[in-house]
Amino acid sequence: MIGAVEPRLGRARKGPGRGPPRTRGRFSVTTPPIAPPVPEKDGEEPPPAKKFAFPSALTVLALVTVAIWALAFLIPAGRYDRDADGAPVSGTYHRVEGTQSFTDRLNDLFLSPVNGLYGIQDLRTHEVGPSLTGALYGSAGVFLFVLAMGAFITVVFATGALDRGIALLAHRLRDRGALLIAAVMLAFSVLGTVEGFAEETLGFYGLLVPMMLALGYDRLVAAGCAILGAGIGVLCSTVNPFATGVASSAAGISLGDGIALRFAMWLVLTPVTILYVVRYARRVQREPAKSLCGFMPGDRERKATGADVVEPELTRLHKTVLVLVALVFAFMIFSVVPWSSALTGEADATPYPWEPDWSFPQLAALFMCAAVLVGLVARLGEAKLSSTIIQGAADFISPALVIMLARGVTVIMNNAQITDTVLHSIEGAVKGTSSGLFAVIVFLVNLPLAFLIPSTSGHATLAMPILAPLADFAGVSRAVVVTAWQAASGWMNLWVPTTAVTIGGVALAKVGYDTYLRFVWPLLAVLLVLICGFLVLGATI
């Protein structure tokens, strides 16, 4: 799951890393003599070379924290005047005198993870610290929400209902290839857009690969169904809490802001992606020689109707669990959408009395209660339910810690008073651009960031405090910046080799990564154009 279980190698659940550089100080570095090679014994193979492993999100953010802390000594302190809503006012930036001593800065570095979780911002001095009085600046609400969502998802998977439902869908459509591809990709896309379903697709290759081969397709079709089906849903996340939710929180807006634009993107980009895979599948079925990946020994012999495969059984319990899951996510959408603004078109409209107007604390409670409810309905028993909830929260502790560390970086920048200075430098670069061009620039800027920061949640928490206020200067909604960010992250996650969903998927399908790139690059180009078009539309209306 992108954001929840981050889709990058070395990180839990959406550039080439470098090892630590060899430093040279004023002391000389003596290189030991190179020993002569040891002759190999007959029949022995040389030890395999160690493969490079991209550092985990926690490691990357720890390095980013130290780097930002060091840069804060070089970047001058400055500040914008703020309006009543706390947004910076364009043209009011001014330099201020830094008041932090070296000891204060060292203390900020030491306490950055703590401040990232429950740091309190003094409303007068704007300084953040764990023992101050004021408003919560840390990410405690989002942190607990991620753990609660992890518990809920793990309990749902423990019932077997979701796996069985998708397996049953694939089985019943096994003789109708194009419809099977469309149905599986649509199911994955729906799950991706509402809860970041991505890495979970790795468990379905054992079903998809033989099913696609039996229909006369190749292994690349199975990989495309899983990677692109879930990936396009995450790219167009409507209420995905681990991508859109975290980014919206960091941008200071509601999860429901901008949902209309994101839903429109999903309605268009999902069929485009499905048709792309179906078109390739039909071409391979008609002319197997046009398969990009070819066929392994025995693949062509698997072509059959699949009538001998036993149909998975969907029990009444499974149906009940699936209905509960649908109701929980439907209520989450209902509770976060600003209905008064959506129905009236006025951003500052007075909320209706029936609007829940929920945020992360309430959503955390919702999913924790829902996890217990699903466990009781599924009769997991007290011991298994408790252990599953604990395991689910433990599995999601990595993205929660990533969010905490990323927020700690913004605390260092805030206390050193350099956030507005960085914002001011970017303001100069985008000043005078049209709103549509501004949205496209935000999207393009986030492409390399999505590659360099191996964490969807960490990327959002780190970038949004800088990028979101730019929307105020450009006169567009902050929701457009959130949409541009998540589209960039989702687009990169469809192909970059540091994505576990992609590299793990092609490995399970036994398809070369270079072959997958040849297959997907035309679709990536089409999606890039469509995304930019939607961003321009969202920024101008």
XYZ file of C-alpha atoms in Angstrom:
541
model
C 0.000 0.000 0.000
C 1.429 3.232 -1.076
C 1.893 5.516 1.880
C 0.718 2.938 4.339
C 3.157 0.325 3.311
C 5.387 2.434 1.166
C 6.020 1.056 -2.325
C 9.790 1.302 -2.252
C 12.388 -1.318 -1.568
C 13.562 -1.330 2.009
C 10.561 0.380 3.461
C 7.250 -0.725 4.939
C 3.971 0.204 3.796
C 4.013 4.881 -2.730
C 17.853 8.701 -7.568
C 20.393 6.227 -7.030
C 21.535 6.197 -3.461
C 25.170 6.496 -2.596
C 27.199 4.963 0.144
C 29.016 7.179 2.654
C 31.690 9.215 0.885
C 35.291 8.691 1.785
C 36.334 11.829 3.622
C 39.765 13.422 3.508
C 40.763 15.855 6.193
C 44.114 17.417 6.961
C 45.479 13.979 7.782
C 46.624 11.806 4.915
C 44.713 8.686 4.059
C 46.892 5.634 3.705
C 45.644 2.984 1.329
C 46.704 -0.549 2.271
C 48.434 -2.583 -0.414
C 46.155 -4.684 -2.566
C 46.534 -8.380 -1.807
C 47.132 -10.675 -4.769
C 44.076 -12.620 -5.903
C 43.610 -16.023 -4.327
C 43.424 -18.713 -6.967
C 40.069 -20.461 -7.148
C 39.849 -24.140 -6.470
C 38.517 -26.437 -9.139
C 34.746 -26.458 -9.206
C 34.419 -23.365 -7.025
C 32.564 -20.289 -8.219
C 33.611 -16.805 -7.178
C 31.354 -15.269 -4.515
C 28.529 -13.229 -6.022
C 29.023 -9.494 -6.043
C 26.980 -7.608 -3.510
C 24.016 -5.830 -5.024
C 23.331 -2.213 -4.162
C 20.394 -1.762 -1.807
C 18.589 1.576 -1.794
C 18.537 2.953 1.768
C 15.296 2.801 3.693
C 13.022 5.799 4.064
C 14.063 6.169 7.697
C 17.742 6.329 6.715
C 17.108 8.842 3.945
C 15.082 11.097 6.226
C 17.716 10.879 8.957
C 20.292 12.095 6.429
C 17.898 14.806 5.231
C 17.387 15.924 8.840
C 21.119 16.374 9.427
C 21.572 18.080 6.048
C 18.747 20.582 6.664
C 20.065 21.258 10.173
C 23.500 22.068 8.741
C 22.067 24.223 5.936
C 20.091 26.226 8.495
C 23.395 27.804 9.585
C 23.882 29.192 6.053
C 20.323 30.194 5.097
C 19.298 33.592 6.489
C 16.255 33.778 8.747
C 13.178 35.535 7.396
C 9.433 35.752 7.722
C 6.251 36.641 5.841
C 3.372 38.517 7.370
C 0.374 36.215 7.784
C -3.304 36.826 7.122
C -6.165 35.801 9.410
C -6.008 32.217 8.115
C -2.278 31.948 8.694
C -1.379 32.054 4.990
C 1.707 34.081 3.967
C 1.022 37.427 2.293
C 2.909 37.926 -0.951
C 5.365 40.833 -0.947
C 5.726 40.984 2.851
C 8.834 38.824 3.233
C 11.518 40.421 5.395
C 14.718 39.304 7.077
C 14.697 38.758 10.824
C 17.440 38.339 13.374
C 18.087 34.713 14.305
C 17.831 34.180 18.057
C 18.998 30.580 18.357
C 22.358 29.741 19.860
C 24.368 26.727 18.752
C 23.121 24.862 21.816
C 19.508 25.653 20.883
C 20.064 24.334 17.351
C 21.746 21.201 18.663
C 18.787 20.654 20.973
C 16.396 21.006 18.007
C 18.322 18.322 16.127
C 18.259 16.033 19.154
C 14.531 16.526 19.745
C 13.445 16.618 16.092
C 11.720 13.178 16.159
C 9.930 14.079 19.399
C 8.853 17.458 18.050
C 7.778 15.751 14.855
C 5.321 13.657 16.872
C 3.930 15.981 19.545
C 5.774 19.288 19.333
C 3.707 22.277 20.505
C 3.941 25.625 18.712
C 3.928 28.757 20.826
C 1.323 31.078 19.272
C 3.359 34.178 20.079
C 6.934 33.212 19.170
C 5.992 30.417 16.687
C 8.727 28.256 18.223
C 8.014 24.514 18.453
C 8.958 22.364 21.434
C 7.588 19.441 23.450
C 7.057 21.462 26.628
C 5.616 24.697 25.219
C 2.016 25.902 25.413
C -0.009 26.515 22.273
C -1.239 24.476 19.299
C -0.163 20.979 18.310
C 2.434 21.186 15.511
C 3.510 17.545 15.499
C 1.966 14.706 13.538
C 0.462 12.740 16.443
C -2.989 12.651 14.838
C -1.698 11.325 11.520
C 0.683 8.951 13.327
C -2.133 7.282 15.267
C -4.360 7.228 12.205
C -1.760 5.264 10.220
C -1.502 2.683 13.017
C -5.304 2.398 13.242
C -5.612 1.989 9.475
C -2.905 -0.676 9.574
C -4.814 -2.573 12.255
C -8.053 -2.385 10.252
C -6.533 -3.530 6.955
C -4.698 -6.402 8.622
C -7.873 -7.619 10.330
C -9.738 -7.485 6.987
C -7.052 -9.561 5.293
C -7.078 -12.022 8.214
C -10.717 -12.849 7.380
C -9.729 -13.826 3.823
C -12.739 -11.940 2.436
C -10.883 -9.513 0.154
C -8.577 -12.150 -1.329
C -11.488 -14.531 -1.869
C -13.635 -11.853 -3.481
C -10.993 -10.938 -6.074
C -10.216 -14.616 -6.717
C -13.914 -15.339 -7.297
C -14.176 -12.413 -9.707
C -11.183 -13.663 -11.690
C -12.533 -17.208 -11.798
C -15.983 -16.304 -13.057
C -14.547 -14.165 -15.847
C -11.779 -16.595 -16.802
C -13.304 -17.330 -20.222
C -13.831 -13.659 -21.086
C -10.320 -12.298 -21.269
C -10.871 -8.596 -21.918
C -13.626 -8.416 -19.314
C -11.423 -10.250 -16.807
C -8.564 -7.788 -17.319
C -10.922 -4.820 -16.991
C -12.632 -6.203 -13.871
C -9.392 -7.055 -12.040
C -7.759 -3.735 -12.906
C -10.895 -1.825 -11.909
C -11.038 -3.633 -8.565
C -7.375 -2.879 -7.900
C -7.866 0.741 -8.982
C -10.825 1.273 -6.663
C -8.864 -0.127 -3.749
C -5.873 2.004 -4.717
C -7.814 5.259 -4.867
C -9.556 4.803 -1.516
C -6.894 3.141 0.631
C -3.606 2.995 -1.270
C -3.837 -0.685 -2.227
C -0.589 -1.461 -4.078
C 1.885 -3.852 -2.448
C -0.994 -6.192 -1.661
C -1.155 -6.990 -5.385
C 2.044 -9.014 -4.989
C -0.047 -11.765 -3.403
C -2.203 -12.160 -6.528
C 0.458 -13.111 -9.073
C 0.037 -16.788 -8.245
C -3.553 -16.425 -9.490
C -3.108 -13.898 -12.309
C -0.141 -15.434 -14.154
C -1.671 -18.893 -14.793
C -5.059 -17.310 -15.506
C -3.626 -14.991 -18.188
C -1.544 -17.770 -19.738
C -4.630 -19.989 -19.879
C -6.411 -17.255 -21.858
C -3.583 -17.082 -24.409
C -1.928 -13.936 -23.052
C 1.639 -13.556 -21.806
C 3.140 -12.845 -18.390
C 3.418 -9.137 -19.140
C -0.374 -8.888 -19.182
C -0.515 -10.265 -15.637
C 2.132 -7.763 -14.496
C 0.281 -4.914 -16.214
C -3.010 -5.851 -14.536
C -1.468 -5.695 -11.070
C 1.076 -2.868 -11.347
C -0.938 -0.523 -13.533
C -4.354 -1.382 -12.076
C -3.435 -0.516 -8.505
C -0.935 2.147 -9.566
C -3.429 4.233 -11.532
C -5.778 4.150 -8.542
C -3.046 5.455 -6.249
C -2.040 8.077 -8.822
C -5.621 9.377 -8.826
C -6.117 8.921 -5.084
C -9.442 10.424 -4.089
C -9.363 9.789 -0.341
C -6.299 7.548 0.010
C -5.358 8.487 3.581
C -1.692 7.573 3.194
C -1.123 9.836 0.197
C -3.879 12.441 -0.133
C -4.632 12.386 3.581
C -1.063 12.967 4.741
C -0.447 15.612 2.067
C -3.714 17.423 2.863
C -2.881 17.475 6.553
C 0.588 18.899 5.839
C -0.963 21.480 3.497
C -3.479 22.560 6.136
C -6.595 21.558 4.192
C -9.304 18.906 4.475
C -8.942 15.450 2.968
C -12.082 16.171 0.957
C -10.757 19.367 -0.653
C -10.111 18.786 -4.347
C -11.894 15.427 -4.398
C -13.949 16.400 -7.471
C -10.822 16.977 -9.584
C -9.186 13.775 -8.352
C -12.346 11.765 -9.019
C -12.563 13.168 -12.548
C -8.942 12.150 -13.110
C -9.720 8.657 -11.868
C -12.751 8.376 -14.167
C -10.617 9.183 -17.217
C -7.180 7.735 -16.451
C -8.445 4.351 -15.230
C -10.265 3.436 -18.496
C -7.283 4.692 -20.521
C -4.946 2.407 -18.582
C -7.301 -0.574 -18.804
C -7.736 -0.129 -22.569
C -3.964 0.055 -22.993
C -3.454 -3.323 -21.296
C -6.447 -4.895 -23.081
C -5.155 -3.702 -26.469
C -1.760 -5.290 -25.850
C -3.358 -8.504 -24.539
C -5.534 -8.909 -27.626
C -2.546 -8.336 -29.905
C -0.587 -11.076 -28.132
C -3.576 -13.408 -28.251
C -3.946 -12.921 -32.018
C -0.219 -12.958 -32.793
C 1.882 -14.540 -30.030
C 5.058 -13.559 -31.878
C 4.337 -9.920 -30.974
C 4.694 -10.592 -27.269
C 7.339 -8.278 -25.814
C 8.405 -10.786 -23.179
C 7.957 -14.001 -25.142
C 6.921 -17.268 -23.570
C 8.769 -19.505 -21.154
C 8.843 -23.302 -21.701
C 5.405 -24.643 -20.854
C 3.616 -21.280 -21.009
C 1.851 -22.034 -24.282
C 0.762 -25.433 -23.017
C -1.189 -23.734 -20.224
C -3.649 -22.275 -22.680
C -7.013 -23.783 -21.762
C -10.458 -22.803 -20.611
C -9.582 -23.281 -16.977
C -12.757 -25.275 -16.447
C -10.939 -27.679 -14.164
C -10.135 -24.946 -11.672
C -12.273 -25.083 -8.545
C -14.348 -21.946 -8.030
C -13.443 -20.079 -4.827
C -16.317 -20.005 -2.376
C -17.550 -16.678 -1.038
C -19.321 -17.492 2.209
C -21.945 -15.396 3.930
C -19.263 -14.288 6.369
C -17.021 -13.101 3.536
C -19.907 -11.174 1.989
C -20.703 -9.540 5.325
C -17.080 -8.480 5.829
C -16.885 -7.004 2.318
C -20.093 -5.034 2.938
C -18.684 -3.726 6.235
C -15.447 -2.662 4.544
C -17.400 -0.816 1.839
C -19.553 0.932 4.455
C -16.528 1.999 6.517
C -14.783 3.593 3.538
C -18.039 5.155 2.341
C -18.553 6.742 5.755
C -14.938 7.943 5.776
C -15.553 9.728 2.469
C -18.797 11.199 3.763
C -17.177 12.422 6.982
C -14.264 14.288 5.383
C -15.928 15.935 2.374
C -16.752 19.635 3.005
C -20.296 19.262 1.735
C -21.332 22.892 2.218
C -18.429 24.109 0.060
C -18.896 21.319 -2.474
C -22.618 21.961 -2.933
C -22.550 25.755 -2.863
C -19.208 26.351 -4.567
C -18.153 28.773 -1.793
C -14.872 27.931 -0.099
C -15.860 29.654 3.169
C -19.448 28.385 3.287
C -20.891 27.648 6.734
C -20.892 23.859 7.341
C -24.282 22.155 7.379
C -25.473 20.883 10.763
C -25.251 17.279 9.524
C -21.632 17.551 8.337
C -19.326 15.451 10.555
C -16.284 17.584 9.541
C -13.960 14.855 10.789
C -10.189 14.896 10.735
C -7.461 12.408 11.600
C -8.225 11.914 15.315
C -11.828 10.923 14.553
C -10.761 8.780 11.589
C -8.227 6.963 13.771
C -11.003 6.124 16.210
C -13.278 5.059 13.326
C -10.836 2.537 11.905
C -9.875 1.163 15.292
C -13.545 0.545 16.093
C -14.071 -0.870 12.590
C -11.172 -3.288 13.091
C -12.779 -4.593 16.261
C -16.191 -4.824 14.567
C -14.842 -6.809 11.606
C -12.981 -9.120 13.973
C -16.137 -9.767 16.004
C -18.249 -10.382 12.908
C -15.605 -12.767 11.525
C -15.456 -14.579 14.891
C -11.682 -14.297 15.069
C -11.776 -14.700 18.824
C -10.321 -12.420 21.464
C -6.769 -13.758 21.297
C -6.465 -13.718 17.484
C -8.220 -10.369 17.129
C -5.942 -8.737 19.689
C -2.786 -10.197 18.141
C -3.932 -9.244 14.623
C -4.595 -5.638 15.642
C -1.193 -5.451 17.311
C 0.487 -7.021 14.291
C -1.313 -4.649 11.945
C -0.186 -1.607 13.906
C 3.358 -3.024 14.033
C 3.421 -3.570 10.263
C 2.526 0.084 9.736
C 4.932 1.562 12.285
C 7.484 2.291 9.539
C 5.335 4.761 7.542
C 4.190 6.281 10.838
C 7.800 6.866 11.879
C 8.590 8.280 8.433
C 5.821 10.860 8.867
C 7.162 11.709 12.314
C 10.745 12.169 11.082
C 9.665 14.261 8.098
C 7.646 16.521 10.382
C 10.710 16.840 12.585
C 12.604 18.317 9.639
C 9.982 21.044 9.265
C 10.324 21.795 12.990
C 14.063 22.431 12.524
C 13.311 24.767 9.623
C 10.558 26.513 11.585
C 12.651 27.125 14.701
C 15.584 28.354 12.607
C 13.097 30.638 10.782
C 14.279 29.561 7.321
C 10.998 28.087 6.013
C 9.775 31.452 4.749
C 13.199 32.186 3.249
C 13.037 29.007 1.165
C 9.432 29.806 0.255
C 10.454 33.316 -0.801
C 13.151 31.971 -3.141
C 10.650 29.642 -4.829
C 8.071 32.443 -5.003
C 10.466 34.391 -7.180
C 10.739 31.463 -9.591
C 6.976 31.017 -10.068
C 5.922 34.640 -9.706
C 4.111 35.901 -12.765
C 3.285 32.458 -14.139
C -0.287 31.599 -14.996
C -2.237 29.394 -12.603
C -2.233 26.523 -15.099
C 1.514 26.731 -15.685
C 2.050 26.939 -11.925
C 0.207 23.629 -11.399
C 2.287 21.914 -14.084
C 5.524 23.282 -12.547
C 4.550 21.868 -9.138
C 3.955 18.492 -10.801
C 7.319 18.533 -12.610
C 9.213 19.664 -9.497
C 7.821 16.720 -7.564
C 8.955 14.106 -10.105
C 12.622 14.038 -8.997
C 11.560 14.495 -5.373
C 9.392 11.371 -5.649
C 12.453 9.468 -6.847
C 14.921 10.858 -4.299
C 12.690 10.591 -1.208
C 11.727 6.910 -0.984
C 8.538 7.470 0.981
C 5.162 8.727 -0.164
C 4.200 9.909 3.304
C 7.640 11.347 4.011
C 7.699 13.149 0.666
C 4.302 14.708 1.376
C 5.102 15.741 4.951
C 8.422 17.233 3.893
C 7.359 19.059 0.726
C 3.865 20.334 1.489
C 4.791 23.017 4.074
C 6.907 24.638 1.334
C 4.788 23.939 -1.755
C 1.274 24.495 -0.395
C 1.738 28.223 0.444
C 2.885 28.777 -3.142
C -0.713 28.159 -4.174
C -1.722 31.217 -2.131
C 0.708 33.353 -4.144
C -0.496 31.874 -7.446
C -4.143 32.380 -6.543
C -5.087 28.701 -6.799
C -6.430 26.223 -4.289
C -3.941 24.333 -2.138
C -5.836 21.208 -3.156
C -4.377 21.629 -6.651
C -0.869 21.428 -5.171
C -1.846 18.260 -3.292
C -3.249 16.762 -6.503
C -0.116 17.732 -8.459
C 2.094 16.192 -5.784
C 0.227 12.889 -5.598
C 0.039 12.632 -9.402
C 3.815 13.056 -9.622
C 4.396 10.470 -6.912
C 1.919 8.038 -8.483
C 3.313 8.485 -12.005
C 6.840 7.732 -10.811
C 5.658 4.691 -8.867
C 4.424 3.104 -12.103
C 7.955 2.512 -13.354
C 10.863 3.457 -11.060
C 13.029 0.455 -10.064
C 13.044 1.444 -6.388
C 9.332 0.668 -6.194
C 8.651 -2.704 -4.587
C 5.323 -2.993 -6.392
C 7.062 -2.678 -9.774
C 10.331 -4.522 -9.250
C 8.680 -7.193 -7.118
C 5.833 -7.576 -9.592
C 8.026 -8.119 -12.643
C 10.102 -10.602 -10.634
C 7.026 -12.602 -9.631
C 5.707 -12.537 -13.195
C 9.202 -13.517 -14.444
C 9.346 -10.560 -16.804
C 12.501 -8.518 -17.342
C 12.433 -4.980 -15.965
C 13.716 -3.612 -19.288
C 10.883 -5.456 -21.037
C 8.351 -3.898 -18.683
C 9.748 -0.430 -19.463
C 9.340 -1.035 -23.206
C 5.770 -2.091 -22.542
C 4.783 0.816 -20.299
C 6.567 3.881 -21.694
C 3.882 4.814 -24.306
C 1.248 4.702 -21.563
C 3.432 6.852 -19.302
C 3.658 9.490 -22.041
C -0.131 9.518 -22.507
C -0.722 9.740 -18.750
C 1.781 12.596 -18.457
C -0.140 14.654 -21.002
C -3.522 13.877 -19.419
C -2.291 14.699 -15.905
C -0.936 18.071 -17.012
C -4.245 18.786 -18.740
C -6.238 18.008 -15.602
C -3.915 20.136 -13.448
C -4.298 23.098 -15.784
C -8.070 22.617 -15.679
C -8.125 22.337 -11.892
C -5.994 25.457 -11.457
C -8.035 27.628 -13.802
C -11.603 26.771 -12.788
